[in-house]
Amino acid sequence: MNTKCVQDLRPLPELIQRRDGTNDEPGEWQIDPCPADRGVPRTAVLLKHMVVPVQNYQLDRVIRAHEMMHAKVSPGDRGPWLDRGIASSRALVAAEECRVNFLVNKAGFDISILEDGTEMNAGERIAERGDWAEAVYYMACLSGTGGVNKYLTGIRRHKPGWGPRLRRIHELLQKELRRIWRQEGRRSLTSTTTRTGRDPANELIDGFFHTEAIAEYLDRLADSPISKDDLESHRLQRAEDAGTWAQLNVKEQNLTRHVPGGLGKRRIASNMGRNPRRLSRLLTDPQKRIFDRKVKGNGGVVLIDYSGSMSLSEKDVLEIMEAAPGCTVACYSTNDWDRDGKPNLWVLGARGRMTTAIPRSRI
């Protein structure tokens, strides 16, 4: 009796090393077998769970490499990236698929076989309903794989004008990834370094900044169909260009110390008035300012950059406050993972009073 032995080739993500602390805790990953169908394989880095084909077929091997690359370079949680408001969730997913496929190819796997036969039908459905945004995102997911031509064939059956534009988007994405690889190096594109390396659920990994920049580009392209020529005018944002405003959390320190000479009304000499209170100036002052007039004390706002790069000591900050007695004085300091609701701007002086307790910088 002939028997056929089916190999069970489960990956070992436990061996993967990252710099953000994700895989530091010892523990076995849960590996669940699945068919080699698009959308079924997946990896949950923080939960140590991978759903992946485990048989000894060429397509299964490439899919395993794809999921292992996710375990190696993808963030455990996209929430902090969505909170930045730079790119949409759909764009981040599509851009990360594009980056991971590029890295799998650089690792020596033939991603031209990475297709499951559904690409043409997907292209037809997307084009039939006129969903340009999804056409762009789906193109990014397939970029670099063997499913590109079949997908574009499906697109052209209902939207022939979209084909050249989507192919150009595919070419521009691959061009940008090659540029990063060539100019900034492999480490930049694959880095999982974070600020502390101890909080993978909340901190931002360096390599994903490239994904975020590509995702922001995809969101711009997805707004409305544009001509192939207009694509060239849409500059793909570099990772170092991306940024967003942090949430401002203000705290007023206990203002326990009086600062003399700053607030309230005071009298100064004037050459106009009713009562000559300063007759002695009649002989000594060329402007004959023998009268008084009342003026308000100096005001204004002094904002101090209290980040670590400024190297300001508590003594320096106190001297700034004493030199601006009538001003509202505040200092700010923030960081890349500033989403914990803790203060990042402190009011140190106001209304003629100042604090003696200078907060510690967050950087």
Coordinates of C-alpha atoms in Angstrom, one line a residue:
M1 CA 0.0 0.0 0.0
N2 CA 1.4 3.4 -1.0
T3 CA 1.2 6.2 1.5
K4 CA 2.0 9.8 0.9
C5 CA 3.8 11.6 3.7
V6 CA 2.8 15.3 4.1
Q7 CA 5.5 17.3 5.7
D8 CA 4.6 19.7 8.5
L9 CA 7.2 22.5 8.2
R10 CA 6.2 24.9 11.0
P11 CA 8.2 28.1 11.3
L12 CA 10.1 29.0 14.4
P13 CA 9.4 32.7 15.2
E14 CA 10.8 32.1 18.7
L15 CA 14.3 32.4 17.2
I16 CA 13.6 36.0 15.9
Q17 CA 15.4 38.8 17.7
R18 CA 14.0 42.3 17.8
R19 CA 15.2 45.5 19.4
D20 CA 11.9 46.8 20.7
G21 CA 11.5 44.1 23.3
T22 CA 8.6 42.3 21.6
N23 CA 10.2 38.8 21.5
D24 CA 12.3 39.1 24.6
E25 CA 10.0 37.2 26.9
P26 CA 10.6 33.4 26.5
G27 CA 7.5 31.6 25.3
E28 CA 6.4 29.3 22.6
W29 CA 4.4 30.8 19.7
Q30 CA 1.1 29.3 18.7
I31 CA 1.3 28.1 15.0
D32 CA -1.9 27.3 13.3
P33 CA -1.9 25.7 9.8
C34 CA -4.0 27.3 7.1
P35 CA -4.5 27.1 3.3
A36 CA -2.3 29.3 1.0
D37 CA -5.2 31.6 0.3
R38 CA -4.9 35.4 0.3
G39 CA -6.0 37.0 3.5
V40 CA -5.9 33.8 5.6
P41 CA -2.2 33.8 6.8
R42 CA -1.6 36.4 9.5
T43 CA 0.8 37.1 12.4
A44 CA 0.0 38.7 15.8
V45 CA 3.4 39.7 17.1
L46 CA 2.4 40.7 20.7
L47 CA 0.1 37.6 21.1
K48 CA 2.8 35.3 19.6
H49 CA 0.3 33.8 17.2
M50 CA 0.9 32.9 13.6
V51 CA -1.5 31.4 11.1
V52 CA 0.5 30.1 8.1
P53 CA 0.7 27.2 5.6
V54 CA 3.0 24.5 6.8
Q55 CA 3.4 22.1 3.8
N56 CA 6.4 21.7 1.5
Y57 CA 5.2 23.6 -1.5
Q58 CA 7.0 26.5 -3.0
L59 CA 4.2 28.9 -2.5
D60 CA 3.8 27.8 1.2
R61 CA 7.6 28.5 1.7
V62 CA 7.3 32.0 0.4
I63 CA 4.2 32.7 2.5
R64 CA 6.0 31.4 5.6
A65 CA 8.9 33.7 4.8
H66 CA 6.4 36.6 4.4
E67 CA 4.8 35.9 7.8
M68 CA 8.2 35.5 9.4
M69 CA 9.3 38.8 8.0
H70 CA 6.2 40.4 9.7
A71 CA 7.3 38.8 12.9
K72 CA 10.7 40.3 12.4
V73 CA 10.0 43.9 11.3
S74 CA 6.3 44.8 11.8
P75 CA 5.0 46.7 14.8
G76 CA 3.0 44.7 17.4
D77 CA 0.3 47.3 17.5
R78 CA -0.6 49.8 14.8
G79 CA -2.6 51.9 17.3
P80 CA 0.2 54.3 18.2
W81 CA 0.8 54.9 14.5
L82 CA -2.9 55.6 13.8
D83 CA -2.9 58.0 16.7
R84 CA -0.3 60.1 14.9
G85 CA -3.0 60.8 12.2
I86 CA -0.5 60.8 9.3
A87 CA -2.0 57.8 7.4
S88 CA -5.1 55.7 7.4
S89 CA -5.3 52.1 8.7
R90 CA -5.9 50.7 5.2
A91 CA -2.9 52.6 3.8
L92 CA -0.7 51.4 6.6
V93 CA -1.7 47.8 6.0
A94 CA -1.1 48.1 2.3
A95 CA 2.2 49.9 2.6
E96 CA 3.5 47.3 5.1
E97 CA 2.6 44.5 2.8
C98 CA 4.6 46.3 0.1
R99 CA 7.7 46.7 2.4
V100 CA 7.5 43.1 3.7
N101 CA 7.3 41.7 0.2
F102 CA 10.3 43.8 -0.8
L103 CA 12.3 42.5 2.2
V104 CA 11.3 38.9 1.5
N105 CA 12.6 39.3 -2.0
K106 CA 15.8 40.7 -0.7
A107 CA 16.1 37.7 1.6
G108 CA 16.3 35.5 -1.5
F109 CA 12.8 34.2 -1.9
D110 CA 11.1 34.3 -5.3
I111 CA 8.0 36.5 -4.7
S112 CA 6.9 36.2 -8.3
I113 CA 5.1 33.1 -7.3
L114 CA 3.3 34.9 -4.5
E115 CA -0.2 34.8 -6.1
D116 CA -3.3 32.6 -5.4
G117 CA -5.4 33.1 -8.6
T118 CA -7.8 35.6 -7.1
E119 CA -6.0 38.8 -8.4
M120 CA -7.9 39.1 -11.7
N121 CA -11.3 38.7 -10.1
A122 CA -10.3 41.2 -7.4
G123 CA -9.3 43.7 -10.1
E124 CA -12.6 43.2 -11.9
R125 CA -14.7 43.7 -8.7
I126 CA -12.8 46.8 -7.7
A127 CA -13.0 48.4 -11.1
E128 CA -16.6 47.5 -11.6
R129 CA -17.7 49.4 -8.6
G130 CA -15.4 52.3 -9.4
D131 CA -13.4 52.1 -6.2
W132 CA -10.3 54.0 -7.1
A133 CA -9.0 54.2 -3.5
E134 CA -9.2 50.4 -3.0
A135 CA -7.6 50.0 -6.4
V136 CA -4.6 52.0 -5.2
Y137 CA -4.3 50.1 -1.8
Y138 CA -4.7 46.7 -3.4
M139 CA -2.0 47.6 -6.0
A140 CA 0.4 48.4 -3.1
C141 CA -0.4 45.0 -1.5
L142 CA 0.5 43.2 -4.7
S143 CA 3.5 45.4 -5.7
G144 CA 6.5 43.3 -6.5
T145 CA 4.6 40.0 -6.5
G146 CA 3.5 37.8 -9.4
G147 CA -0.1 38.9 -9.1
V148 CA 0.4 42.4 -10.5
N149 CA -0.3 41.7 -14.2
K150 CA -3.4 39.6 -13.5
Y151 CA -4.7 42.3 -11.2
L152 CA -4.2 44.9 -13.9
T153 CA -5.9 42.7 -16.5
G154 CA -9.0 42.6 -14.3
I155 CA -8.9 46.3 -13.7
R156 CA -8.7 47.1 -17.5
R157 CA -11.9 45.1 -18.2
H158 CA -14.0 47.8 -16.6
K159 CA -11.6 50.8 -16.2
P160 CA -9.0 50.6 -19.0
G161 CA -7.7 54.1 -18.1
W162 CA -6.7 53.0 -14.6
G163 CA -4.3 50.3 -15.8
P164 CA -1.3 52.6 -16.7
R165 CA -1.8 54.7 -13.6
L166 CA -1.8 51.8 -11.2
R167 CA 1.2 50.2 -13.0
R168 CA 3.1 53.5 -12.5
I169 CA 2.2 53.5 -8.8
H170 CA 3.6 50.0 -8.5
E171 CA 6.8 51.2 -10.3
L172 CA 7.2 54.3 -8.0
L173 CA 6.7 52.2 -4.9
Q174 CA 9.4 49.8 -5.9
K175 CA 11.7 52.6 -6.9
E176 CA 11.3 54.2 -3.5
L177 CA 12.0 51.0 -1.7
R178 CA 15.1 50.4 -3.8
R179 CA 16.3 54.0 -3.0
I180 CA 15.9 53.4 0.7
W181 CA 17.8 50.1 0.5
R182 CA 20.6 51.7 -1.6
Q183 CA 21.0 55.1 0.2
E184 CA 19.9 54.3 3.8
G185 CA 20.8 50.7 4.0
R186 CA 19.1 47.4 5.0
R187 CA 19.2 48.4 8.7
S188 CA 17.1 51.5 8.2
L189 CA 14.4 49.6 6.3
T190 CA 14.3 46.7 8.8
S191 CA 15.0 48.4 12.1
T192 CA 12.9 47.6 15.1
T193 CA 14.8 50.0 17.3
T194 CA 12.7 52.2 19.7
R195 CA 13.4 54.9 22.2
T196 CA 13.8 52.5 25.2
G197 CA 13.3 49.0 23.8
R198 CA 11.0 48.1 26.6
D199 CA 7.5 49.1 25.5
P200 CA 6.7 47.4 22.2
A201 CA 2.9 48.1 22.5
N202 CA 3.3 51.9 22.6
E203 CA 6.7 52.9 21.2
L204 CA 7.4 53.5 17.5
I205 CA 9.9 51.3 15.7
D206 CA 12.3 53.1 13.3
G207 CA 11.8 50.9 10.2
F208 CA 8.0 51.5 10.2
F209 CA 8.5 55.2 9.6
H210 CA 9.3 54.2 6.0
T211 CA 6.0 52.3 5.9
E212 CA 4.1 55.4 7.3
A213 CA 5.7 57.7 4.7
I214 CA 4.6 55.3 1.9
A215 CA 1.1 55.0 3.4
E216 CA 0.7 58.8 3.5
Y217 CA 1.6 58.8 -0.2
L218 CA -1.0 56.1 -0.9
D219 CA -3.7 58.1 0.9
R220 CA -2.9 61.2 -1.3
L221 CA -3.1 59.1 -4.4
A222 CA -6.4 57.4 -3.3
D223 CA -8.3 60.7 -3.0
S224 CA -9.3 60.7 -6.7
P225 CA -8.1 59.2 -10.0
I226 CA -5.3 61.3 -11.5
S227 CA -3.5 61.0 -14.8
K228 CA -0.3 59.1 -15.2
D229 CA 1.6 62.3 -15.8
D230 CA 0.2 63.9 -12.6
L231 CA 1.6 61.0 -10.6
E232 CA 5.1 62.4 -11.1
S233 CA 4.2 65.6 -9.3
H234 CA 3.1 63.7 -6.2
R235 CA 6.3 63.5 -4.2
L236 CA 6.6 60.5 -2.0
Q237 CA 7.3 61.8 1.5
R238 CA 10.5 60.6 3.1
A239 CA 10.4 58.9 6.5
E240 CA 12.3 61.8 8.2
D241 CA 9.8 64.3 6.8
A242 CA 6.8 62.7 8.5
G243 CA 5.5 64.3 11.7
T244 CA 2.4 65.2 13.6
W245 CA 1.5 67.5 16.5
A246 CA 1.6 65.9 20.0
Q247 CA -1.3 66.3 22.4
L248 CA -0.7 69.4 24.5
N249 CA -1.0 68.6 28.2
V250 CA -0.6 71.7 30.4
K251 CA 0.2 71.8 34.1
E252 CA 0.6 74.9 36.2
Q253 CA 3.2 74.4 38.9
N254 CA 2.7 75.7 42.4
L255 CA 3.6 79.4 42.1
T256 CA 4.7 80.0 45.7
R257 CA 7.4 82.7 45.2
H258 CA 6.8 86.4 44.6
V259 CA 8.7 88.1 41.8
P260 CA 9.1 91.8 42.5
G261 CA 9.0 94.6 39.9
G262 CA 6.9 92.9 37.2
L263 CA 3.2 93.5 37.5
G264 CA 0.8 96.3 38.5
K265 CA 0.9 100.0 37.7
R266 CA 3.8 102.2 38.4
R267 CA 4.7 105.9 37.9
I268 CA 7.3 107.1 35.5
A269 CA 8.5 110.6 34.6
S270 CA 6.6 112.5 31.9
N271 CA 6.7 115.9 30.3
M272 CA 2.9 116.1 30.3
G273 CA 0.5 116.1 33.3
R274 CA -1.4 118.2 35.9
N275 CA 0.7 118.0 39.1
P276 CA 4.5 118.7 38.8
R277 CA 5.7 116.1 41.2
R278 CA 9.3 116.1 39.9
L279 CA 10.4 119.8 40.0
S280 CA 14.0 118.8 40.5
R281 CA 14.1 117.5 36.9
L282 CA 13.3 121.0 35.6
L283 CA 17.0 121.8 35.8
T284 CA 18.5 118.3 35.2
D285 CA 16.2 116.7 32.5
P286 CA 16.6 118.1 29.0
Q287 CA 13.0 116.8 28.3
K288 CA 11.6 118.7 31.3
R289 CA 9.8 115.5 32.6
I290 CA 8.5 117.0 35.8
F291 CA 5.1 115.2 35.7
D292 CA 4.2 111.6 36.5
R293 CA 2.1 109.1 34.5
K294 CA 1.0 105.6 35.3
V295 CA 2.0 102.7 33.2
K296 CA 1.3 99.0 33.4
G297 CA 4.1 96.6 34.2
N298 CA 5.7 94.6 31.4
G299 CA 3.9 91.5 30.2
G300 CA 4.4 88.9 27.5
V301 CA 5.1 85.2 27.3
V302 CA 8.4 83.4 27.6
L303 CA 8.4 79.8 26.2
I304 CA 11.5 77.7 27.1
D305 CA 12.6 74.6 25.1
Y306 CA 13.4 72.2 28.0
S307 CA 14.3 69.2 26.0
G308 CA 17.5 67.3 26.8
S309 CA 19.4 68.7 23.8
M310 CA 19.2 72.2 25.4
S311 CA 21.1 71.1 28.5
L312 CA 19.4 73.7 30.7
S313 CA 19.9 73.3 34.4
E314 CA 17.3 74.3 37.1
K315 CA 19.4 77.3 37.9
D316 CA 19.3 78.5 34.2
V317 CA 15.5 78.2 34.2
L318 CA 15.2 80.1 37.5
E319 CA 17.4 82.9 36.1
I320 CA 15.2 83.2 33.0
M321 CA 12.1 83.6 35.2
E322 CA 13.7 86.2 37.4
A323 CA 14.7 88.2 34.3
A324 CA 11.1 88.2 33.1
P325 CA 9.1 89.1 36.2
G326 CA 6.0 90.3 34.5
C327 CA 5.8 87.5 31.9
T328 CA 4.0 84.2 31.8
V329 CA 6.9 81.7 31.7
A330 CA 6.4 78.1 30.5
C331 CA 8.6 75.3 29.5
Y332 CA 7.9 72.3 27.2
S333 CA 9.4 68.9 26.6
T334 CA 8.0 66.0 24.7
N335 CA 9.1 62.7 23.0
D336 CA 8.0 60.3 20.2
W337 CA 5.8 58.2 22.5
D338 CA 4.0 61.1 24.1
R339 CA 0.5 59.6 24.4
D340 CA 0.3 58.9 28.1
G341 CA -1.5 62.0 29.1
K342 CA 1.3 63.2 31.3
P343 CA 2.2 67.0 31.3
N344 CA 4.5 68.1 28.5
L345 CA 4.1 71.9 29.1
W346 CA 4.5 73.4 32.5
V347 CA 3.6 77.0 33.6
L348 CA 6.5 78.1 35.8
G349 CA 5.6 81.8 36.3
A350 CA 2.5 83.9 36.0
R351 CA 0.7 86.9 37.6
G352 CA 3.8 88.1 39.4
R353 CA 4.6 84.7 41.0
M354 CA 6.9 81.9 40.1
T355 CA 7.6 78.3 41.1
T356 CA 10.7 76.9 42.8
A357 CA 10.0 73.3 41.7
I358 CA 11.3 72.9 38.1
P359 CA 10.0 69.6 36.5
R360 CA 12.2 67.0 35.0
S361 CA 12.6 67.0 31.2
R362 CA 10.7 64.1 29.4
I363 CA 13.7 63.5 27.2

